[in-house]
Coordinates of C-alpha atoms and ligand atoms in Angstrom, one line a residue:
X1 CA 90.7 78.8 25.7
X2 CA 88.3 81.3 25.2
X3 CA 84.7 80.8 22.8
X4 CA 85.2 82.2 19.2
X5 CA 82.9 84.8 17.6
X6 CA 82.4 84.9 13.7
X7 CA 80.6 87.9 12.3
X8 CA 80.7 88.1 8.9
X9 CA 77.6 90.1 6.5
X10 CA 76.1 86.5 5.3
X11 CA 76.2 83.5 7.8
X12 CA 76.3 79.8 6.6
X13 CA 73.1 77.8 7.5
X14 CA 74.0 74.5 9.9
X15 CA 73.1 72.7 6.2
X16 CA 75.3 74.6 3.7
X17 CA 78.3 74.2 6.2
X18 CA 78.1 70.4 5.6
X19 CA 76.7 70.3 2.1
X20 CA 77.6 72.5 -0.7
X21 CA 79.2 75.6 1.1
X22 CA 82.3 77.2 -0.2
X23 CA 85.9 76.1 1.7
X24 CA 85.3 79.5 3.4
X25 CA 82.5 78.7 5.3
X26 CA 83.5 74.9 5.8
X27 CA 87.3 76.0 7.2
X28 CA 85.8 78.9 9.3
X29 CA 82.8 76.2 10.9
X30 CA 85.7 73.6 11.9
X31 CA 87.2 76.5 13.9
X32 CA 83.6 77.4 15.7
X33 CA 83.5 73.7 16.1
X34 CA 86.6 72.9 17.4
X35 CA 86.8 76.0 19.9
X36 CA 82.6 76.3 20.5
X37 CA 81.1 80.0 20.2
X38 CA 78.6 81.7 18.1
X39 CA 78.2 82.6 14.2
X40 CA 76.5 86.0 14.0
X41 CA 75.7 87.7 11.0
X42 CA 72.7 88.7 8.6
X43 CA 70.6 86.2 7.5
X44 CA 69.8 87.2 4.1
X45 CA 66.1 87.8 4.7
X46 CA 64.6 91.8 4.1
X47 CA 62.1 92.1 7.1
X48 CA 59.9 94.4 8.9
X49 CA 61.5 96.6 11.8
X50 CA 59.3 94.5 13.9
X51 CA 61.2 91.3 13.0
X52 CA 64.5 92.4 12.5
X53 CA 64.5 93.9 16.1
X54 CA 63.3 91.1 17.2
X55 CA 66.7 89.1 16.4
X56 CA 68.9 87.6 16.7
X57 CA 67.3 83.9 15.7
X58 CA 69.2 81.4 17.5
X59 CA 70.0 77.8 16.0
X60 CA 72.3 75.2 17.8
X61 CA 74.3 72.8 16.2
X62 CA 76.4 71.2 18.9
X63 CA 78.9 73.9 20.5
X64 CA 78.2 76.2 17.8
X65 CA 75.4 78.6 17.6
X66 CA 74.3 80.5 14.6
X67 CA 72.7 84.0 15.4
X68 CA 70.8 86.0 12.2
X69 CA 69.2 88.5 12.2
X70 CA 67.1 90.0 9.0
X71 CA 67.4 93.8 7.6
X72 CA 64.5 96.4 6.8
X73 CA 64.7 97.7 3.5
X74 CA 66.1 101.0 4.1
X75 CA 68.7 98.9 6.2
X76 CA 69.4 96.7 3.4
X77 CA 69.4 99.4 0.6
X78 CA 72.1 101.9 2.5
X79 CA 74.8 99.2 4.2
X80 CA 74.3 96.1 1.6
X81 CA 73.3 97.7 -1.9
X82 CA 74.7 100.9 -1.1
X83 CA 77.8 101.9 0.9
X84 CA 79.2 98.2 0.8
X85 CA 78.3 97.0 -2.8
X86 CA 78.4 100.2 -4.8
X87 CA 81.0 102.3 -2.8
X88 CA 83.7 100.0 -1.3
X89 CA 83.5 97.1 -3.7
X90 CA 84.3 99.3 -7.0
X91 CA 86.9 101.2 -4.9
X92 CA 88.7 98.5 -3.1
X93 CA 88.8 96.7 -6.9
X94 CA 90.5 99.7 -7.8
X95 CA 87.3 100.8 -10.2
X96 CA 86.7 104.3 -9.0
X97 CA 84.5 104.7 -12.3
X98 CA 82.1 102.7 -11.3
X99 CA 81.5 104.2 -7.9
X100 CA 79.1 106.1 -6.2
X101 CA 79.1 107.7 -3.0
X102 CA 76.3 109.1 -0.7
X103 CA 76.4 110.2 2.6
X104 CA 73.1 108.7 3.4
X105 CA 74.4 105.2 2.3
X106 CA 77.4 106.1 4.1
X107 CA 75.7 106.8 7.6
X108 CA 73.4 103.6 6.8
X109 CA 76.4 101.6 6.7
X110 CA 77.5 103.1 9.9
X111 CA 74.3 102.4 11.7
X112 CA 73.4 99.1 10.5
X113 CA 77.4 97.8 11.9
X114 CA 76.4 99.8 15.2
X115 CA 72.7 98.0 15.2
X116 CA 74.5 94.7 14.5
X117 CA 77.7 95.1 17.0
X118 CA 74.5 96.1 19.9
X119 CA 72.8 92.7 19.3
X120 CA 75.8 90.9 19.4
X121 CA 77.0 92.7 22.6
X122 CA 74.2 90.2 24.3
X123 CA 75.8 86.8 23.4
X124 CA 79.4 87.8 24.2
X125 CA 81.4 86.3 27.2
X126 CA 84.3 88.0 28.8
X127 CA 86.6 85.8 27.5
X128 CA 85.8 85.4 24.0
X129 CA 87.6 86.6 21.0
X130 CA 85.9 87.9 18.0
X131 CA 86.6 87.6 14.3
X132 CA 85.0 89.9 11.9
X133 CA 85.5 88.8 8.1
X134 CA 85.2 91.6 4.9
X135 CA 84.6 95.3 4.0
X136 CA 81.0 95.2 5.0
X137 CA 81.9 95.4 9.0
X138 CA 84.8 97.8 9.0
X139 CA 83.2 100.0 11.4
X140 CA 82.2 97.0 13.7
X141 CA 85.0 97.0 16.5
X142 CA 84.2 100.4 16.8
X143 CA 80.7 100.1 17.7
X144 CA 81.8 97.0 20.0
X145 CA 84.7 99.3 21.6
X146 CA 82.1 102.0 22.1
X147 CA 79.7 99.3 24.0
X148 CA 82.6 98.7 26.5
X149 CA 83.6 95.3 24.9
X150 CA 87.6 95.2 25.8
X151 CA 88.0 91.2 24.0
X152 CA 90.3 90.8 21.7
X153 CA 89.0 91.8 18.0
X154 CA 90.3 90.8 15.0
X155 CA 89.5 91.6 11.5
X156 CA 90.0 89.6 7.8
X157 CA 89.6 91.7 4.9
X158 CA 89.0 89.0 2.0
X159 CA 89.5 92.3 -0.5
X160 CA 92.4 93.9 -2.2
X161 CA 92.9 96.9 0.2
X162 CA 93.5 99.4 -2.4
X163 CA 96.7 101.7 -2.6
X164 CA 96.0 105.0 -0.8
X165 CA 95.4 107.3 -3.9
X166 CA 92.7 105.0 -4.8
X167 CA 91.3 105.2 -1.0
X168 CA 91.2 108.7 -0.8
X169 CA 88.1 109.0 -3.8
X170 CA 85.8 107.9 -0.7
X171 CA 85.0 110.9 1.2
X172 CA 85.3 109.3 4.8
X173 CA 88.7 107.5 4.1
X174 CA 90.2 108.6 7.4
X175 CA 87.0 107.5 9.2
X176 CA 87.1 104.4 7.7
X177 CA 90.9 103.9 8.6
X178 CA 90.7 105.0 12.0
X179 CA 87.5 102.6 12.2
X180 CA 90.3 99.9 11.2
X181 CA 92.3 101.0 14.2
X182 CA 89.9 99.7 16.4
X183 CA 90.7 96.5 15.7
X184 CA 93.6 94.1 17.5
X185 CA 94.6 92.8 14.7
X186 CA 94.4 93.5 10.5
X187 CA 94.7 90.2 8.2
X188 CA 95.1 90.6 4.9
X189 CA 95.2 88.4 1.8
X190 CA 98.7 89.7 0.4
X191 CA 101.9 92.2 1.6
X192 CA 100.7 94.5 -1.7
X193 CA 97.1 94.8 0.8
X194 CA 99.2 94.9 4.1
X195 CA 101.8 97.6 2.4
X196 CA 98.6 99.4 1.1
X197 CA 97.1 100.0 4.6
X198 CA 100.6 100.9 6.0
X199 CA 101.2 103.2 3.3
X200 CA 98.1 105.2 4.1
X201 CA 98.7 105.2 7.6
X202 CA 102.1 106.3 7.9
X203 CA 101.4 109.3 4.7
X204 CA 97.2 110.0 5.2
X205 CA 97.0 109.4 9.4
X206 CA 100.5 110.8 10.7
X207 CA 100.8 106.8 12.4
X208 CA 103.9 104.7 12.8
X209 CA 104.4 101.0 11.4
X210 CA 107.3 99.3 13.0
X211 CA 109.6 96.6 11.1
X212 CA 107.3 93.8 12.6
X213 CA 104.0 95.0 12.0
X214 CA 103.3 97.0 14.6
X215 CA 100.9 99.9 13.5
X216 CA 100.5 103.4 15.9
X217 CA 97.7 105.2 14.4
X218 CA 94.6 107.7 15.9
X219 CA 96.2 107.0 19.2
X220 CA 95.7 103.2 19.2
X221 CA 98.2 100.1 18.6
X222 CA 97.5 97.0 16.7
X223 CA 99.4 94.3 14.7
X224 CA 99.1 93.3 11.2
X225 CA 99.5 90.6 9.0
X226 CA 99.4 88.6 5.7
X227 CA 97.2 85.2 5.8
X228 CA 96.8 84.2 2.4
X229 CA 93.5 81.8 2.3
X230 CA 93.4 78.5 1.0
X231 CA 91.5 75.3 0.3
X232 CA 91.4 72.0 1.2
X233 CA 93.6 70.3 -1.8
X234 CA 93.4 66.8 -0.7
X235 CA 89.9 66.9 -0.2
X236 CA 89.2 68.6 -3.4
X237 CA 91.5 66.0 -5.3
X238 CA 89.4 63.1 -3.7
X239 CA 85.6 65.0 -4.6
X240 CA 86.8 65.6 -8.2
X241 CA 88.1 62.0 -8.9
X242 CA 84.9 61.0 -7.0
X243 CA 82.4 62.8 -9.3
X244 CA 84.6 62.2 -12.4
X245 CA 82.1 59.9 -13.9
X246 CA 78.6 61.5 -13.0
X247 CA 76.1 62.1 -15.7
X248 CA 76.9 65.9 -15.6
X249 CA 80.7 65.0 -17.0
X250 CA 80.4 62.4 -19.5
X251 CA 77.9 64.7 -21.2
X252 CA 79.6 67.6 -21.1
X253 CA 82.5 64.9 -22.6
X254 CA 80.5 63.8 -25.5
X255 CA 79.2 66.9 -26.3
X256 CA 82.6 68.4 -26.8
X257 CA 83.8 65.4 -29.0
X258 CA 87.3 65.2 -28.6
X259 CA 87.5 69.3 -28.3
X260 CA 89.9 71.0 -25.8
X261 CA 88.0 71.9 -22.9
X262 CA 88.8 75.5 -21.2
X263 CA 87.2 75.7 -18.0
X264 CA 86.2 79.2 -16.2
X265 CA 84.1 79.5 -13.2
X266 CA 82.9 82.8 -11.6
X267 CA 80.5 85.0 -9.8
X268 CA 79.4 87.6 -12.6
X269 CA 81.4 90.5 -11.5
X270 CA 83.0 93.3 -13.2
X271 CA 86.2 92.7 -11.4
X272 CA 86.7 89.2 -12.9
X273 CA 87.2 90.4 -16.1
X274 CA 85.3 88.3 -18.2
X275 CA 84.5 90.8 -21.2
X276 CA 88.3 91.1 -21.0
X277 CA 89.0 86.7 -21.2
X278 CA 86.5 86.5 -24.0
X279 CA 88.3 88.9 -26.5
X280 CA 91.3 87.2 -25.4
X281 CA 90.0 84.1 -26.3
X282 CA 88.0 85.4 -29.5
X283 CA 91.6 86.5 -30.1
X284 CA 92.9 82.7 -30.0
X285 CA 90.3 81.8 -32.7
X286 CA 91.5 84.7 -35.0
X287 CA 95.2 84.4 -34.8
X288 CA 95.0 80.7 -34.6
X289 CA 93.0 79.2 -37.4
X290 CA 94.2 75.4 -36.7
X291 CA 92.1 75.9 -33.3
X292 CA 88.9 76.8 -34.5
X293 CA 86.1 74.0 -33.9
X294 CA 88.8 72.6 -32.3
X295 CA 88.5 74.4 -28.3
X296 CA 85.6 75.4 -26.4
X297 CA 85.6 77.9 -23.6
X298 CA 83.0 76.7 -20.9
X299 CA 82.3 80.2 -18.5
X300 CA 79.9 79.3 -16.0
X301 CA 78.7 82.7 -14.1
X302 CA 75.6 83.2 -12.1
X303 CA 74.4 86.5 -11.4
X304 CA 75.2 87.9 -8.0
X305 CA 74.4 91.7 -6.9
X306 CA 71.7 92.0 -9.6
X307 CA 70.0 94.7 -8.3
X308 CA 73.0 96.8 -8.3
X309 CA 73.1 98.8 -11.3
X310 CA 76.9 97.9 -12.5
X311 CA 76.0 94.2 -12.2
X312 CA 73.2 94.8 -14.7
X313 CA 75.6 96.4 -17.3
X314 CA 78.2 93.7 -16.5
X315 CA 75.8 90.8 -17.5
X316 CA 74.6 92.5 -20.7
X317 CA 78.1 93.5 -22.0
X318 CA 78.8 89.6 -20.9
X319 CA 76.1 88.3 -23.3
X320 CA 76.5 90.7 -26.4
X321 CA 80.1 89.7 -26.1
X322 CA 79.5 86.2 -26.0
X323 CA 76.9 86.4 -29.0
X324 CA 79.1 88.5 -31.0
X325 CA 82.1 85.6 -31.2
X326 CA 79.7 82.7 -31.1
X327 CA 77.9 84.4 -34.3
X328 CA 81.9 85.1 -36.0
X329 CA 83.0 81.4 -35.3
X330 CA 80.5 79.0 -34.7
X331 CA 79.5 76.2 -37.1
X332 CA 76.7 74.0 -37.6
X333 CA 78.1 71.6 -34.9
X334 CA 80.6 74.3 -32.8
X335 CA 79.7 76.6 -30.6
X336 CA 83.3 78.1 -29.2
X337 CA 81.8 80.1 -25.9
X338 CA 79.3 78.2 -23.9
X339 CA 78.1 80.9 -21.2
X340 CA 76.1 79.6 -18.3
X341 CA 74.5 81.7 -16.4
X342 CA 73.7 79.6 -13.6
X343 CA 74.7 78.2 -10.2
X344 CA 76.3 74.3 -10.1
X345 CA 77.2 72.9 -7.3
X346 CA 80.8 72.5 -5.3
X347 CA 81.0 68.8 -6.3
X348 CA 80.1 69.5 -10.1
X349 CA 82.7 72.3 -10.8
X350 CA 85.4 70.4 -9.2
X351 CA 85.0 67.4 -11.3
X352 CA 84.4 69.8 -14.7
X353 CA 87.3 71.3 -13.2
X354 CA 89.4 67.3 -13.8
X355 CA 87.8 67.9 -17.1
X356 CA 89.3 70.4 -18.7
X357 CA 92.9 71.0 -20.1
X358 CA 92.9 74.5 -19.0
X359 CA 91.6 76.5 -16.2
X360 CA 91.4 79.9 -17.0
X361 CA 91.1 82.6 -14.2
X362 CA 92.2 86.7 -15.2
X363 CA 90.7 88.5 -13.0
X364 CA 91.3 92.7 -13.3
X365 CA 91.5 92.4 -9.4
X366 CA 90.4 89.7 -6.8
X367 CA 91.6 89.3 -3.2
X368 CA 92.7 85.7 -3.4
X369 CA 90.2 83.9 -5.6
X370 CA 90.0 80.4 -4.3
X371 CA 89.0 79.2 -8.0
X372 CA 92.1 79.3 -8.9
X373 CA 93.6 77.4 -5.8
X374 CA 90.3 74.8 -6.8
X375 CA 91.6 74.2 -9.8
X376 CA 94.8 73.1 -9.6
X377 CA 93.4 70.6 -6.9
X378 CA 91.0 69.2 -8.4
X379 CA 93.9 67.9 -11.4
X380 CA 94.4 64.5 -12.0
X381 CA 98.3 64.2 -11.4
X382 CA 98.8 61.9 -14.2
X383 CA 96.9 64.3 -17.0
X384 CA 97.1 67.7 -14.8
X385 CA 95.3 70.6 -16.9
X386 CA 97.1 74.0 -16.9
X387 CA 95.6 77.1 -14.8
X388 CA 96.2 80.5 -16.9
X389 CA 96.0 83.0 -14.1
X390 CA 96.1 86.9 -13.5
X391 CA 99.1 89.1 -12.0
X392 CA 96.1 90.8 -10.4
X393 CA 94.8 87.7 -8.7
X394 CA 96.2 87.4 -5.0
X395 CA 96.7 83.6 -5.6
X396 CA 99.3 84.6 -8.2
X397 CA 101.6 85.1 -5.5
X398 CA 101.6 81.3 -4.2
X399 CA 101.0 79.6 -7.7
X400 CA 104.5 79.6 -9.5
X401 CA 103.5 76.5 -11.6
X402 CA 100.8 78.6 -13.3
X403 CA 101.1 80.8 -16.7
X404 CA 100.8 84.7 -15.3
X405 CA 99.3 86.6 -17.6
X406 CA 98.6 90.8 -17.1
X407 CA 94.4 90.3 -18.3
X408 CA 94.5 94.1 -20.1
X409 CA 97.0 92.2 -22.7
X410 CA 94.7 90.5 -24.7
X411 CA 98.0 88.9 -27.1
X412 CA 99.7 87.9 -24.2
X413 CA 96.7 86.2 -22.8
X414 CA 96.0 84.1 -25.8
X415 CA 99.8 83.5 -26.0
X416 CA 99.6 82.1 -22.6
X417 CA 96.1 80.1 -23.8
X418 CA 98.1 78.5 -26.9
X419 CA 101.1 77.7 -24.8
X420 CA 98.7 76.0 -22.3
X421 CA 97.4 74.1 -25.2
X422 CA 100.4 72.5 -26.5
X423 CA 102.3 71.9 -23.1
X424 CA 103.7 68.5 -23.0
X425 CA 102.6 66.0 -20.1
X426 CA 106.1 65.9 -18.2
X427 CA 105.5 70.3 -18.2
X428 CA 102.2 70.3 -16.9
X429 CA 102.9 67.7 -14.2
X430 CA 105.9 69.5 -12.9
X431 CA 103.8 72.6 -12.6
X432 CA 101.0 71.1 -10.9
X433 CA 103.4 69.6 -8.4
X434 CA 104.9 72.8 -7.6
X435 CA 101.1 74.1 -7.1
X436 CA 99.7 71.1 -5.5
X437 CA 102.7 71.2 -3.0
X438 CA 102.3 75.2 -2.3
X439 CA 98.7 74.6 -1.7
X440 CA 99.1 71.9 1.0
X441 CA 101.6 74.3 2.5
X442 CA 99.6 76.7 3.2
X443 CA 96.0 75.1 3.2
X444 CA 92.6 76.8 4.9
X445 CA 93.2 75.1 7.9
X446 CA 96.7 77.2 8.0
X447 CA 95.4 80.3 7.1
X448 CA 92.6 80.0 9.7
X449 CA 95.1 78.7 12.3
X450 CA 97.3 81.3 12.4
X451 CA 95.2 83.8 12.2
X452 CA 93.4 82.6 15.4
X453 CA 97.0 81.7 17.2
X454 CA 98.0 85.8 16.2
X455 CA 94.8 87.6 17.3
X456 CA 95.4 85.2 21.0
X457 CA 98.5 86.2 21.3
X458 CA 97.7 89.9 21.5
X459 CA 97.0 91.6 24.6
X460 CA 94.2 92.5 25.8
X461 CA 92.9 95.7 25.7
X462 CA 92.4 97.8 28.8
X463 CA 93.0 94.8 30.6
X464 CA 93.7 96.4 34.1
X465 CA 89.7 96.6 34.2
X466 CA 89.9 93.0 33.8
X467 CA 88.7 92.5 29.5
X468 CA 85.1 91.4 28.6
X469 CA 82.5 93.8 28.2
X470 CA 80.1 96.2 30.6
Ligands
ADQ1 P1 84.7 85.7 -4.4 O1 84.8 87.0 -5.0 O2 83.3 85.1 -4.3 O3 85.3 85.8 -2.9 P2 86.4 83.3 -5.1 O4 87.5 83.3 -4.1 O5 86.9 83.0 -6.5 O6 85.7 84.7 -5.2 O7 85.3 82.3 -4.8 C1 84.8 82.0 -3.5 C2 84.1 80.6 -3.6 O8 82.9 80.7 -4.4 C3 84.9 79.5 -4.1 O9 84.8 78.4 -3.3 C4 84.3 79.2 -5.5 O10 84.3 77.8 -5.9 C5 82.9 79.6 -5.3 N1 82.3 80.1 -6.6 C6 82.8 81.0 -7.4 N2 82.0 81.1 -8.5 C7 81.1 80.1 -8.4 C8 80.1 79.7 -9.3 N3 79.9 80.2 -10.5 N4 79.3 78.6 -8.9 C9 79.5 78.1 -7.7 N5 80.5 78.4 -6.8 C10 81.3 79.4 -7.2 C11 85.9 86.8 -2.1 C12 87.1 87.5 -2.7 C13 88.1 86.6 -3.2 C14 88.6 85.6 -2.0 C15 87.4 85.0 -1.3 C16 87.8 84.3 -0.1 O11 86.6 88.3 -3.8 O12 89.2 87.2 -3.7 O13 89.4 84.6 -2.6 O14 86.5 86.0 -0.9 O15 88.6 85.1 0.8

């Protein structure tokens, strides 16, 4: 069996992939581990030209190497802050409003995948296959292909893929597309992303896409397929019941004196829709006197993206929102919206998570959201709390146990919230055994798995010149 290549924008340290990391970087490190190969990506760091060419930095820990590299400015600016935060991110969340487009951000996104796919070129083996993960390296088995590297590449796209009249705002759509075709194979979170993509080959690109997943498209062939990411439930159960009696929860316990806890965790990003879920929960207090004082909302958000203009605006609607409901119903001793702006770690939010009586997660769009799937893991089975989830959220398609709500309908979100609220034990248990069962079905380990079995399976390109790279 051949190595296995991650590139993905951010890499995990050797540290966070033990400690604190996400179950992203944790399921994709057990792969690296189990098959040995390389983790390649950016490092986080803005350098000088003189440093960043001088990458990749090399770290070993045991068969797995971690290769960063920094970016200049300029670099950093057009493909991170630019082209993949302000263009595709908006776009692919189906928020054309808030996007911009510019060529120059464009070709920097272009040439920082080429810069990155060159440097990589160095460590491959003929043999190896390559996974690239997420809308910031769409264009990155191009610049391999154009290299000469024939391995097998495959590509994750941890996005919604939008619906092709949404894809065509962005100028070089078909470039982008036919960059896509480049690939081996196409995972995507959901079939509504995987029917997306087809939809815009077969109307937008004059391809083909045959009852199996087969796509013909810009003279190429590739497969495929819907890999819906997971977690780790068991483990998740275990850390939450660990940590259930840490400092950090009995304070939070006795702070809330007997109040219902609803628990929300997320990045602050616009497509979360957390002005949205406050109103809806402001809504709660207004139509439902009997639970003022009597339920708190707990939204913990650290800022990501800040120096992207839309994340700026996000964060200020966030607080004026929160300060206009916390001035209309708190009391002397209540405070209904506690808004935390900070980062806690993994262990922490899963035993809040044990906490609460309701997990509330309403995204306007999210690829899977893995917050959601945390949740429901992290229940204790003999008092499980009830997760109140988006349509839009891709999870929603796995979690049947859990209350849909559409997040734009504020009543029917607070119906779902006062529902959630009164839901008698034998209800909430059956629903988070439905969950709990779907989630060990189809954990990370599944999702990564299969994905790596899939992209194997496929042939090799050009392989009459024997694979590997000139
Ligand atoms: P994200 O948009 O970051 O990920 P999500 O899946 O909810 O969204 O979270 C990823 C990880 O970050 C989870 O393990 C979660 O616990 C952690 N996390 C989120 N908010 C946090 C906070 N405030 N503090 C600490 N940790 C936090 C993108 C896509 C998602 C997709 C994932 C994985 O946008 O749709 O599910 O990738 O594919």
């Amino acid at each position: 069996m051949g190595r296995l290549i991650v590139v993905s924008n951010r890499v995990a340290t050797p540290t966070e992939t033990k400690g604190s990391a996400g179950g992203l970087a944790v399921g994709v490190f057990g792969a690296l581990k189990d098959a040995g190969g390389v983790w390649f990506g950016w490092s986080g760091d803005v350098v000088s030209e003189t440093v960043a060419n001088a990458g990749p930095m090399l770290e070993q820990d045991g068969a797995v190497t971690f290769a960063t590299v920094g970016l200049t400015r300029k670099d950093y600016d057009q493909y991170y802050r630019g082209f993949s935060n302000a263009t595709l991110w908006p776009v692919f969340h189906y928020r054309n409003d808030l996007a911009r487009y510019e060529r120059e951000e464009y070709a920097g996104y272009r040439r920082v995948n080429a810069w990155l796919a060159h440097k990589l070129v160095k460590l491959l083996e003929p043999d190896d296959i390559i996974w690239i993960h997420d809308y910031h390296l769409i264009p990155f088995a191009e610049a391999l292909r154009s290299e000469g590297v024939t391995n097998r590449i495959g590509f994750f796209l941890h996005i919604p893929f939008p619906a092709p009249q949404i894809l065509l705002n962005i100028p070089p759509h078909e470039e982008l597309v036919k960059s896509m075709s480049c690939y081996d194979l196409l995972g995507f979170q959901t079939a509504t992303d995987q029917q997306a993509f087809h939809d815009y080959v077969t109307r937008h690109a004059r391809g083909t896409v045959s009852a199996d997943g087969l796509v013909e498209a810009f003279g190429r062939k590739l497969r495929t397929g819907v890999y819906r990411i997971g977690v780790f439930p068991d483990e998740i159960a275990e850390q939450a019941k660990r940590y259930e009696s840490r400092q950090h929860v009995l304070e939070l316990k006795q702070s809330l004196e007997g109040r219902k806890l609803v628990m929300s965790v997320d990045r602050l990003d616009y497509s979360k829709g957390l002005v949205e879920r406050f109103r809806a929960f402001e809504l709660l207090l207004e139509r439902s006197p009997e639970w003022r004082g009597n339920v708190t909302l707990v939204q913990i958000a650290p800022p990501t993206r800040s120096d992207v203009a839309t994340y700026q605006k996000i964060r200020q609607d966030l607080e004026y929102e929160a300060g206009r409901i916390n001035g209309r119903y708190s009391g002397l001793d209540y405070t209904p919206i506690r808004y935390l702006n900070q980062q806690y770690d993994r262990w922490k939010l899963m035993s809040l998570f044990r906490e609460s009586q309701i997990g509330f997660v309403t995204p306007l769009h999210d690829g899977m959201n893995l917050v959601a799937k945390e949740y429901v893991a992290a229940q204790n089975p003999d008092d499980p709390g009830v997760l109140v989830l988006s349509i839009f959220a891709g999870a929603a398609a796995e979690l049947s146990g859990a209350l849909l709500v559409n997040p734009h309908d504020a009543i029917g979100v607070c119906e779902a919230l006062q529902r959630a609220l009164q839901m008698p034990l034998d209800a909430r248990q059956r629903r988070h055994e439905i969950d709990m069962a779907a989630l060990r079905k189809n954990d990370l380990g599944v999702w990564r798995d299969s994905f790596l079995r899939d992209l194997r399976s496929m042939p090799v390109r050009g392989s009459g010149e024997g694979g590997g790279h000139k």
